[in-house]
Structure formats: structure tokens, C-alpha cells
Coordinates of C-alpha atoms and ligand atoms in Angstrom, one line a residue:
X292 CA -11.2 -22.2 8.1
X293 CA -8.2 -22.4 10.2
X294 CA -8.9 -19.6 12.4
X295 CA -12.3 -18.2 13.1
X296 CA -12.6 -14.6 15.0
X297 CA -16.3 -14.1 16.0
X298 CA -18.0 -10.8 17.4
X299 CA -14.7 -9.9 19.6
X300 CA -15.5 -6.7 21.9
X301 CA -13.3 -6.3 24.2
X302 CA -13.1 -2.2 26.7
X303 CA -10.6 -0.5 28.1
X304 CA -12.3 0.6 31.6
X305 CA -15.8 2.3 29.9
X306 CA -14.1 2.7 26.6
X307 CA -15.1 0.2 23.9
X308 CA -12.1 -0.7 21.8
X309 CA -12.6 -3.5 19.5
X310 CA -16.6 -3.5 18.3
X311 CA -18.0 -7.3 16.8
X312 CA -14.4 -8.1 15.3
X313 CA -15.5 -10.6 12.9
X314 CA -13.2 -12.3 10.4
X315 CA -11.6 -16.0 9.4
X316 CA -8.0 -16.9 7.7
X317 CA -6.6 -19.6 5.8
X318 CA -3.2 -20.0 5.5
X319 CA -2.5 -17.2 4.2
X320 CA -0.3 -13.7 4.6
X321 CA -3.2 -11.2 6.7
X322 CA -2.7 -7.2 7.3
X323 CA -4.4 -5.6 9.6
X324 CA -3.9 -1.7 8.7
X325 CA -5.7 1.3 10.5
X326 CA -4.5 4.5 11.5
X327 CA -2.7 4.5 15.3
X328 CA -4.7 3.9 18.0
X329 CA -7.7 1.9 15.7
X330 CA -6.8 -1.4 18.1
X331 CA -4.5 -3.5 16.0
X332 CA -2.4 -4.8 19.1
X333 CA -5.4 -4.7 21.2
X334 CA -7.1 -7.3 18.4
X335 CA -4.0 -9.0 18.3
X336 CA -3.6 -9.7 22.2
X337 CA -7.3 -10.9 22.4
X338 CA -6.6 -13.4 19.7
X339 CA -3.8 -14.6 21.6
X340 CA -5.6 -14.6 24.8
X341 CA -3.2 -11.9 26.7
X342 CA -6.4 -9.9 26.6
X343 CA -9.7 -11.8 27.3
X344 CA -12.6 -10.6 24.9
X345 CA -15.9 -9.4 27.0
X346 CA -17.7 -11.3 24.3
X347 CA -17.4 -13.7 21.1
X348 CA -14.9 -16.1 20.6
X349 CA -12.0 -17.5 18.8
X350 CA -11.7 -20.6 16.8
X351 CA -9.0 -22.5 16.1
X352 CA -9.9 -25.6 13.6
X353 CA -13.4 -25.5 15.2
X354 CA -12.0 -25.6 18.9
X355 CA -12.8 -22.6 20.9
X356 CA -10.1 -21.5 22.5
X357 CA -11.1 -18.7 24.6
X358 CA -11.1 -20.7 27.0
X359 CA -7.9 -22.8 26.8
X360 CA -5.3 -22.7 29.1
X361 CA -1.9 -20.5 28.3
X362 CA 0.3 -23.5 28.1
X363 CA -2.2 -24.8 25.6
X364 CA -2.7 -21.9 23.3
X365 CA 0.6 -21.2 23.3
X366 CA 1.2 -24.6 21.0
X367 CA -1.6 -23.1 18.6
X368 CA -0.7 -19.3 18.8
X369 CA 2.8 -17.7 18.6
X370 CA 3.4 -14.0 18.7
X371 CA 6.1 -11.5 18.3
X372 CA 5.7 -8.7 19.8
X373 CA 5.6 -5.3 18.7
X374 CA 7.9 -4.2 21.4
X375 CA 10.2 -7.2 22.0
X376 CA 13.4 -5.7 23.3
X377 CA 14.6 -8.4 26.2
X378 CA 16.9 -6.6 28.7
X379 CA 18.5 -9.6 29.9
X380 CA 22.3 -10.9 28.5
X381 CA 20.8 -13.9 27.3
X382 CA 22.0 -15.5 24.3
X383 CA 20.1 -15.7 21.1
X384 CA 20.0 -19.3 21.5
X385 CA 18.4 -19.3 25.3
X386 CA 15.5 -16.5 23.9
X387 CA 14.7 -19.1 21.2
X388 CA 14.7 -22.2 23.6
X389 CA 12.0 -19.8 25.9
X390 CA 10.2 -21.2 22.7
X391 CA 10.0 -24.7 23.9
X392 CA 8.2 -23.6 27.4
X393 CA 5.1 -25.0 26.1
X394 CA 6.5 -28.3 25.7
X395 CA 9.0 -28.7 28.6
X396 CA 6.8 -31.5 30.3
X397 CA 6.7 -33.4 27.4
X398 CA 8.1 -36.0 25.7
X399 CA 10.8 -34.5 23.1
X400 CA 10.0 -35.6 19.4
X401 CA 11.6 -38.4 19.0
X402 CA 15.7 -37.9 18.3
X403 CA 15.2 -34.7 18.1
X404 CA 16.1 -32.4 21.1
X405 CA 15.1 -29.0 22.2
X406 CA 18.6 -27.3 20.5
X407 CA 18.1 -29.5 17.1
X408 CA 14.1 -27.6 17.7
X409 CA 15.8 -24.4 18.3
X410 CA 18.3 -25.0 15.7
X411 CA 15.9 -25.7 12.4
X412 CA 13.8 -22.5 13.2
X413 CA 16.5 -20.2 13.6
X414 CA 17.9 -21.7 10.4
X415 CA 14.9 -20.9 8.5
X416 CA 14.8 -17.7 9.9
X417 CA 18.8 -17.0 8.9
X418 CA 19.7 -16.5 12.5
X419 CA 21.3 -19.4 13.9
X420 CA 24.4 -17.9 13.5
X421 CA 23.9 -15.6 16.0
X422 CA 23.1 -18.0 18.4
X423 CA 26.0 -17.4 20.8
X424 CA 25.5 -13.5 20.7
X425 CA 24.0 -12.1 23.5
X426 CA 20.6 -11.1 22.3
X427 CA 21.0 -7.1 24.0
X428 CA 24.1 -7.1 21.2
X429 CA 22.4 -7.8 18.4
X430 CA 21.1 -5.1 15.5
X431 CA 17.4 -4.8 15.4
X432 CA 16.5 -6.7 12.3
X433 CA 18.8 -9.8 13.8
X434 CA 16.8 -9.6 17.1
X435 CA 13.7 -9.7 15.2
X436 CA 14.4 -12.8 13.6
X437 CA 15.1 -14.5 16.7
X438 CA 12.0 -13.4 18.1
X439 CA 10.1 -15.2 14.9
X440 CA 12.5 -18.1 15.8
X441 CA 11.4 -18.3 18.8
X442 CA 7.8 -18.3 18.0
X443 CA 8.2 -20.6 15.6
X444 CA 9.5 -23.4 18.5
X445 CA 6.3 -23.6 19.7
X446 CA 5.5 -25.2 16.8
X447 CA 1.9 -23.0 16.0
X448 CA -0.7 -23.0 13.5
X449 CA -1.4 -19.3 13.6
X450 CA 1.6 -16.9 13.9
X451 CA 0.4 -13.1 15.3
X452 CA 3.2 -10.5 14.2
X453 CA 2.8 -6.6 15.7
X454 CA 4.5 -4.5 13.4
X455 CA 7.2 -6.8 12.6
X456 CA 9.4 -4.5 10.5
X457 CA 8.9 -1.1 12.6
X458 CA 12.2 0.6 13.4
X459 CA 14.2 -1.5 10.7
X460 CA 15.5 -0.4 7.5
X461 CA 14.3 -0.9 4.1
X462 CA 16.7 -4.1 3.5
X463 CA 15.5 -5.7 6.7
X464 CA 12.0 -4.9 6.4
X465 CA 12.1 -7.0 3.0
X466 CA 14.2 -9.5 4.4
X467 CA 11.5 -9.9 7.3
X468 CA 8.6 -10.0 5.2
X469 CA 9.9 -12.4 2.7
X470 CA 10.1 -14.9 5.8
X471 CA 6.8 -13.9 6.8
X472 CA 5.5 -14.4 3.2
X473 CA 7.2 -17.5 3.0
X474 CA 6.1 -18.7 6.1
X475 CA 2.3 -18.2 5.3
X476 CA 2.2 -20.7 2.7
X477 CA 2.1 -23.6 5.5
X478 CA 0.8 -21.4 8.3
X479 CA -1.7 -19.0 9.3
X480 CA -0.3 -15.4 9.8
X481 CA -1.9 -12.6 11.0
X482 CA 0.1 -9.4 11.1
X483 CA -0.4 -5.5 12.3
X484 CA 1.6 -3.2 9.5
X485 CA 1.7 0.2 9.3
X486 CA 3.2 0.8 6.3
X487 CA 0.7 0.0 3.5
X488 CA 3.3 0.0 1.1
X489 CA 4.6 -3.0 2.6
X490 CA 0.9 -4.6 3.2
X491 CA -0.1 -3.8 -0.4
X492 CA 3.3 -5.8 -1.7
X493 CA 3.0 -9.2 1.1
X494 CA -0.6 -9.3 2.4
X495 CA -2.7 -11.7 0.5
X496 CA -5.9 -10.4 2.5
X497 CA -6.4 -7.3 4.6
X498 CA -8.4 -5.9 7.1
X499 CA -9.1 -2.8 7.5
X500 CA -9.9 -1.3 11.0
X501 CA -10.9 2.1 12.3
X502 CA -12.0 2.8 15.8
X503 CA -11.3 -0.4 16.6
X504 CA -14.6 -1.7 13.8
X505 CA -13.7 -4.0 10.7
X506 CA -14.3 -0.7 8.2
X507 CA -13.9 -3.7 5.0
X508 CA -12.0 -6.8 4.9
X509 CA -11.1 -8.7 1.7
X510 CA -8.5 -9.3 -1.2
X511 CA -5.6 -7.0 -0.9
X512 CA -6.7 -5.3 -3.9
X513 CA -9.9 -4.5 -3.1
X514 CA -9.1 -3.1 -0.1
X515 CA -6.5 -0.4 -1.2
X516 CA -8.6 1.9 -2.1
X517 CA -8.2 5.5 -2.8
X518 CA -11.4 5.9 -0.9
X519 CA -10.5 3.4 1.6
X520 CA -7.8 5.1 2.6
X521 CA -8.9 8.7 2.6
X522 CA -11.9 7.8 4.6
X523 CA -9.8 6.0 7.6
X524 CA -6.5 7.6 6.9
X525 CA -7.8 10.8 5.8
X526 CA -5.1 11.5 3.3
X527 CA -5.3 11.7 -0.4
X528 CA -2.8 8.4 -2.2
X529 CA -2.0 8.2 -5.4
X530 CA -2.0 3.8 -6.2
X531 CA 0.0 2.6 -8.9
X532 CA 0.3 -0.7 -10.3
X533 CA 3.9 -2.3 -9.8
X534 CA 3.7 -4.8 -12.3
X535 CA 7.4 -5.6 -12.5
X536 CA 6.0 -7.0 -8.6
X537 CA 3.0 -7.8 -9.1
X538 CA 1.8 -5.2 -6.3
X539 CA 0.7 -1.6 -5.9
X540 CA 2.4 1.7 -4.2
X541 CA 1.0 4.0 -2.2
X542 CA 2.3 7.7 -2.3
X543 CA 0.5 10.4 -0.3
X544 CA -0.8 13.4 -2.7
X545 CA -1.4 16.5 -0.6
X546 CA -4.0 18.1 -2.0
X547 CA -3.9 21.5 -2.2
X548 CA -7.1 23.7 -0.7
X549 CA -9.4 23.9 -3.5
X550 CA -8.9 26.8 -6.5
X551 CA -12.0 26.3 -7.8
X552 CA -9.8 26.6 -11.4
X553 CA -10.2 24.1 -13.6
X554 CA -7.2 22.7 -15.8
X555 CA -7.3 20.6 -18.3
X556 CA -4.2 19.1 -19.1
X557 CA -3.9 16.8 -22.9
X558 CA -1.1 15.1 -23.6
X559 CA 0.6 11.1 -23.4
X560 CA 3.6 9.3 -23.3
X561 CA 4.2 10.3 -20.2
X562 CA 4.3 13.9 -20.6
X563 CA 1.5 14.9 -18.2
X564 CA 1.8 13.0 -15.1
X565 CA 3.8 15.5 -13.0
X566 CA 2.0 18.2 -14.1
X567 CA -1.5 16.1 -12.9
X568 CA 0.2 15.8 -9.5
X569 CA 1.7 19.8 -8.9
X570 CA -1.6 21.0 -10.0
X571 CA -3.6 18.8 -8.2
X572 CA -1.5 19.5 -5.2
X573 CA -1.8 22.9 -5.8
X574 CA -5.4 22.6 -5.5
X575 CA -6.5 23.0 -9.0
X576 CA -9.5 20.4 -10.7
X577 CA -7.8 18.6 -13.2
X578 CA -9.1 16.6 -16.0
X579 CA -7.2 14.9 -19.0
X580 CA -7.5 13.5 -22.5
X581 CA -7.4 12.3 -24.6
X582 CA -5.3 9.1 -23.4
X583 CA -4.7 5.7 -24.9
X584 CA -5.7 3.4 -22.1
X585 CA -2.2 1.9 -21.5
X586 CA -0.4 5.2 -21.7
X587 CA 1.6 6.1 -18.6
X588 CA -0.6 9.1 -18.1
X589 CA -3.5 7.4 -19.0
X590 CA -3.0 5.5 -16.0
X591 CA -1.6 8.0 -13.7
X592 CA -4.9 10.2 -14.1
X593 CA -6.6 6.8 -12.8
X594 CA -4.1 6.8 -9.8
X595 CA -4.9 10.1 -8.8
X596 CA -8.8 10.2 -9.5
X597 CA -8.5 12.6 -12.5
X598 CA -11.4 12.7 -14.9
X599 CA -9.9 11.5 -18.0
X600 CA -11.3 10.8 -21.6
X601 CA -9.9 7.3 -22.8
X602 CA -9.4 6.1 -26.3
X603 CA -8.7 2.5 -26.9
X604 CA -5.2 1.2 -26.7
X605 CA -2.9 2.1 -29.9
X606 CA -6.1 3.2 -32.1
X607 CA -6.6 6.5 -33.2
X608 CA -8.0 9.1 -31.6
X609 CA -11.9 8.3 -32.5
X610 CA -14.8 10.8 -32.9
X611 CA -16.5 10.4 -29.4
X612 CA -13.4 10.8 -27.4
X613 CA -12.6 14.0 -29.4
X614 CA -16.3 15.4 -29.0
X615 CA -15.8 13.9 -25.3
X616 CA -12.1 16.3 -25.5
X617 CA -13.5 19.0 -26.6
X618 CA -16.3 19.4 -24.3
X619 CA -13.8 19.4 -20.9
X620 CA -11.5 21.6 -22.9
X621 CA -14.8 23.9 -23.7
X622 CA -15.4 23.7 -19.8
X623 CA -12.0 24.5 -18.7
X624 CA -10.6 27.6 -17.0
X625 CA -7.2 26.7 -18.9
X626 CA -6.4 24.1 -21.4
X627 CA -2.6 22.5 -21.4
X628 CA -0.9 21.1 -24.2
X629 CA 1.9 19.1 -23.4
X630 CA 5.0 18.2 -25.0
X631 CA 4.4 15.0 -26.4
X632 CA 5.3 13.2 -30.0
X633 CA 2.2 14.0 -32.4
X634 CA 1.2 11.4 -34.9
X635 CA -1.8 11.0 -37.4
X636 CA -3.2 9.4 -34.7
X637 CA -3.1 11.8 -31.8
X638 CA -3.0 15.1 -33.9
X639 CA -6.5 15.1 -32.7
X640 CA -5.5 16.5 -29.4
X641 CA -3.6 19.5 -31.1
X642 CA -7.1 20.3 -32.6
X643 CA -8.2 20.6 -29.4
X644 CA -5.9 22.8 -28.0
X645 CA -7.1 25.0 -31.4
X646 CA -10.3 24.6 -30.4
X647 CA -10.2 26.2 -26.9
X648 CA -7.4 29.2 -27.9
X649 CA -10.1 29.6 -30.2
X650 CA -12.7 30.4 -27.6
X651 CA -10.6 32.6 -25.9
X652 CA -9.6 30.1 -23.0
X653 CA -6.4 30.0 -21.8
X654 CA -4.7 27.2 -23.7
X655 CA -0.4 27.1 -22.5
X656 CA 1.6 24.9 -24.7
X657 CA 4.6 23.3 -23.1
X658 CA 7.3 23.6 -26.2
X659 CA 10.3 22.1 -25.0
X660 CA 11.1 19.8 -27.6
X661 CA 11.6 21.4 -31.1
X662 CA 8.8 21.0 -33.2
X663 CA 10.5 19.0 -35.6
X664 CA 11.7 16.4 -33.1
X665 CA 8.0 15.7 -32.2
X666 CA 6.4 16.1 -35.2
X667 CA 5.4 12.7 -36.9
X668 CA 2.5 14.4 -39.4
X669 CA 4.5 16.8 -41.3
X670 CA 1.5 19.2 -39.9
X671 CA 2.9 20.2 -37.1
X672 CA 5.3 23.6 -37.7
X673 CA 1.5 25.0 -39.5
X674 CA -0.6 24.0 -36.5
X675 CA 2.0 25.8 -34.1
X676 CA 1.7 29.0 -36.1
X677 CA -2.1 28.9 -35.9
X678 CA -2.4 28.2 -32.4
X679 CA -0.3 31.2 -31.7
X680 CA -2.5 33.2 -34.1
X681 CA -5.5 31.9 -32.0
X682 CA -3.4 33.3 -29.0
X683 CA -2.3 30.1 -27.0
X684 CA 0.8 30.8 -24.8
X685 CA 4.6 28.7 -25.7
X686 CA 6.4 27.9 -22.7
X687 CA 9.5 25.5 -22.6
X688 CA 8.3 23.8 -19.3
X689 CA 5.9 22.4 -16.7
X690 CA 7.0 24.1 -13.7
X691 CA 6.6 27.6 -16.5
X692 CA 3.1 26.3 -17.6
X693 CA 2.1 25.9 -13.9
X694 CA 3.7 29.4 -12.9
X695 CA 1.5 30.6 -15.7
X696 CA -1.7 29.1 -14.8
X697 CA -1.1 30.4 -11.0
X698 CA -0.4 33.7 -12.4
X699 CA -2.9 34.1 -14.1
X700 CA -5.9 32.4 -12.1
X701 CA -5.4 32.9 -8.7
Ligands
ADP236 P1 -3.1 0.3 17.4 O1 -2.3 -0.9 17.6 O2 -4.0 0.3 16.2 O3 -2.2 1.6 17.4 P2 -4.1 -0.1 20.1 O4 -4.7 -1.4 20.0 O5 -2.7 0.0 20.6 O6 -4.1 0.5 18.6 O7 -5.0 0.9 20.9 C1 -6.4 1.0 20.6 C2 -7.0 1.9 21.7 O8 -6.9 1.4 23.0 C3 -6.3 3.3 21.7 O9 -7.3 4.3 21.9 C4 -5.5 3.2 22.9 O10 -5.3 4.4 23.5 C5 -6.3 2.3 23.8 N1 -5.4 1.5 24.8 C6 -4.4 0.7 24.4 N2 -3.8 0.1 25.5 C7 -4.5 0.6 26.6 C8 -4.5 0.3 28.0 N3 -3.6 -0.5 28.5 N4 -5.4 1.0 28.8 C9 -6.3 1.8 28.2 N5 -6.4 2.1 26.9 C10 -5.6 1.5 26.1

């Protein structure tokens, strides 16, 4: 491995801040996420040897280095500070050059001197037009990549990024962390984010810390958990798939305080996932089926940690999923059917809604779309007049079904 952390504790005064940091990187994109205050700078400044670690060590290609001299480590290690703002009118091109300090006794490569060094990194960092500009005039995401520019001059295996995109906007976050991403594939990079939207989309591998301990380490994917995350964020997230990027998003779900009412919502195509969320955020238990495992809402009541009965992708609904159905709508408070095409093979579902109006559980069907629009059995217009004879409640909407179910439960 290119870079080997080993048992790093480090205190502030009596306070321990990093405990047995352990971890090793390849070149590769690494996030280290934790809430504020876990010790991601304070990890970050012992790797790069501003802070000196009361114990372990740091290897770099075998060589321990926590013990090498400044000048030294800063040909191995570059960082950009989280807060990098430099006060002073110099120009973007003189901050990059600071770059070359490392090498300044040196022979120059050959042919090559310090402003052709200076030149090629802020190239590849799309700043070397802004060379001339005073770096106190320039925006925040231009200054940014100067700083990487600069970094990059001292010519390191292992680049140490704190919060690289904080403060900027959306455009130059992504502008940022495509560099950075780019950048890994030749170089080791080790970067504190804390937006886990942004680590879930860039980081190959993350590390989770909390209280300044490694809580788990591993493949992005792994890592962001739901559980993960409440446990050292403490806030419910809903994870979804991006597939058209190949990542995942992260979107907080504020769970309501607990109703102790338990809904169980059927439906597909799509037609269940809000309600999933605005009941669960309203603090009712919330289960689901039957879903084809590559519906929409199939995969949303994953997301959210719904209990969910699953049928195999585009196959009927089969006998054990609809005993399976039948059983959660049995134990239900209330029983929602959602509106959602019916065909032969989904018509189960509708005979589950029968079945709990039939027990006398609240069962709300969501009628927006006329039945003949939705109706692929010819069945449909007959099982709407017996679930009303059975007592189930037609509403034309979500937010109606959930006005009903709060009505009438809490
Ligand atoms: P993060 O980067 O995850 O927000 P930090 O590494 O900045 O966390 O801080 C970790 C802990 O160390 C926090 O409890 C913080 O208050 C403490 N800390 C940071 N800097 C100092 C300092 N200079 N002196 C004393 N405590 C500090």
C-alpha cells in the first residue's frame, strides 16, 4: 500500500481526540465523513505531520515518516486546507510557485523551470488563466483550485483535501470533485467531506469516524448505510440508487415521534412512495406489498426500511406473497390502496384491500384516476362496488388518504 496509517492517537491537552486510527490507501478517491467535531482535520494534520501523533506511525511506501523533516514530507504530502483564504495581494501565480518551496535548493528538472511547474498544474486544474489575478480577487471556487495547484507543485504521492468544496456552489463543488476524482487515478487522495451526497457519488473508499474512532471503513457502498448513518449522524436517510450515475443519494427522513398506528400501504408503479415517506414522517409504522422487485416503490420501501412483501420481477402476484399480503394487511391499523394500473397480474392486491374492509379494518382507497383508465382486467368497476359494500373509504388523493388516517387514528 501506498500509504499506511497505524494506531494514530493523538490529545488535545487531557482530551483524546483520534483513538488507534488505523487504515491504508491505494491510489484511490478516500472520504473521511463524521459528524463535526469527530476529528477529521485533526486526522488530517497528523498525517501531514502539522500535528505529531502521541503514538503509531505513518507510512508512506514503507518509509516512516513521522519522523521526516517538513521540507521532506512536503515532497510526499500536499494539503489544501480547509480554511485557505491568504490575505496577502499575491497573484495566483506566486501562491502556486509557494508550491515549489520544497524544491528551491534543488536542481530544477531538467528544461523545465519553476513557472513551466507552476504552469502544467494550474492547467490541469483549469486555473492558469487566472494567473495574473490577485488571489484576494478571486471567487471561491477559482481560489480553491489554485490552492490544489499549488499542492500539486510539490509534486506528492498522497494529496490531503479538508473539505474541499465547503462554501462553494453546486457547479463548483462538481467541478472540484471531478479534478479530485480525476486526480486519484495516479495519486493517493485522502479527503474530509461533509456532504455525503458528494462522498457517496466520488469516494471510492470511506472511513467513517466518530469521536475521533474508525466506527467502519470500507467500499463506499458498504459504508453508507442507513444504520451507519443513524448511529453516528443520528438522523434517519432515505438511500437511493442513482443508476443513471452509478452512485447513491442521501436525503434526510424526519421521522415523526412514533403513533404506534400501523399503515399498510399496497400499491406500485410508483404510486406509493410519497405516501411511505409523509407517513413515516408522520410517525406512523409502515409496511407495503405486494411489490415487484424492480418497481419504483418496491425499492423506495427498501430506501426507507419499510417492511415490504416482494414478488419476483414482472411475474404475477404468487400465492405466498398474497398469504404474506394478507397477513400485514390482517395486522394493520389501516390498509391503503393506492391508485395504481390493475392487471391480471396485480388484481391480487385489490383482493387484499377486500380482504381487510372485510374484517372491519380501515382500508382508504386513493381513487384519483377513473376506474376505467386503470382498469386492465375488465374486473375492476365490480371490485370497486364491493369494496365499498365492505365499507372501504374513496378518496381522490394521498395527502386526503393521510388526513383520513390522522383523523381517524390519532
Ligand atoms: P472535524 O474536522 O471532524 O470537525 P476536528 O478535528 O476539527 O473535527 O476536531 C476534533 C475535536 O478536537 C473537537 O472536539 C474539537 O473541539 C477538538 N479540537 C480541534 N482543534 C483543537 C485545538 N486547537 N485545541 C483543542 N481542541 C481542539
Amino acid at each position: 500500500m501506498d500509504l499506511e496509517v497505524r494506531k494514530i492517537n493523538f490529545h488535545y491537552g487531557g482530551k483524546k481526540i483520534l483513538d488507534d486510527i488505523n487504515f491504508e490507501a491505494g491510489k484511490e478517491l478516500i472520504g473521511v465523513i463524521g459528524p463535526n467535531g469527530s476529528g477529521k482535520t485533526t486526522l488530517l494534520r497528523n498525517i501531514d505531520g502539522v500535528l505529531k501523533p502521541d503514538k503509531g506511525s505513518i507510512f508512506i511506501d514503507g518509509e516512516d515518516v513521522t519522523t521526516c523533516s517538513p521540507k521532506n514530507l512536503a515532497k510526499k504530502m500536499g494539503i489544501v486546507p480547509q480554511d485557505s483564504q491568504i490575505k496577502f495581494e499575491f497573484t495566483a501565480l506566486d501562491v502556486v510557485l509557494m508550491g515549489r518551496n520544497p524544491y528551491l535548493n534543488r536542481f530544477q528538472l531538467e528544461g523545465e523551470t519553476e513557472i513551466e511547474i507552476a504552469k502544467r498544474y494550474m492547467e490541469l486544474t483549469h486555473c492558469w488563466h487566472l494567473a495574473e489575478r490577485p488571489i484576494t480577487e478571486l471567487s471561491g471556487g477559482e481560489a480553491r483550485k489554485v490552492i490544489i495547484a499549488r499542492a500539486l507543485t510539490q509534486e506528492p504521492k498522497i494529496l490531503l483535501l479538508d473539505e474541499p468544496t465547503s462554501h462553494l456552489d453546486l457547479n463548483h463543488q462538481v467541478e472540484i470533485m471531478d479534478l479530485i476524482k480525476d486526480l486519484s487515478r495516479d495519486k493517493v487522495i485522502i479527503a474530509a467531506l461533509h456532504d455525503l451526497n458528494l462522498a457517496a457519488r466520488y469516494c471510492d473508499r470511506l472511513i467513517l469516524l466518530n469521536n475521533g474512532k474508525v466506527i467502519v471503513q470500507g467500499n463506499t457502498e458498504k459504508i453508507l448505510t442507513r444504520k451507519n448513518i443513524k448511529e453516528v449522524f443520528g438522523v434517519d436517510v432515505m438511500i437511493r440508487r442513482e443508476t443513471a450515475t452509478d452512485s447513491y443519494a442521501l436525503t434526510p427522513v424526519k421521522r415523526g415521534e412514533e403513533k404506534n398506528v400501523w399503515v399498510h400501504v399496497i400499491s406500485g408503479g410508483g404510486s406509493g412512495g410519497e405516501l411511505m415517506v409523509k407517513l413515516i414522517t408522520m410517525g406512523f409504522r409502515v409496511s407495503a406489498g405486494v411489490l415487484n422487485v424492480f418497481d419504483t416503490d418496491y425499492q423506495t420501501a427498501k430506501d426507507l426500511g419499510v417492511e415490504v412483501v416482494g414478488e419476483a420481477p414482472f411475474s404475477e402476484i404468487g400465492e405466498n406473497a398474497h398469504e404474506a399480503n394478507l397477513k400485514m394487511a390482517e395486522k394493520a391499523d389501516v390498509v391503503i390502496l393506492a391508485d395504481f394500473p390493475v392487471g391480471l397480474g396485480n388484481l391480487k392486491n385489490v383482493d387484499a384491500a377486500e380482504y381487510s374492509a372485510s374484517k372491519g379494518i380501515l382500508t382508504i382507497v386513493i381513487d384519483l384516476t377513473p376506474v376505467q383508465q386503470k382498469d386492465f382486467t375488465g374486473k375492476l368497476e365490480e371490485r370497486w362496488r364491493v369494496l365499498n359494500e365492505k365499507g372501504a373509504i374513496f378518496v381522490q388523493s394521498s395527502q386526503e388518504a393521510i388526513k383520513k388516517v390522522d383523523t381517524s387514528m390519532t
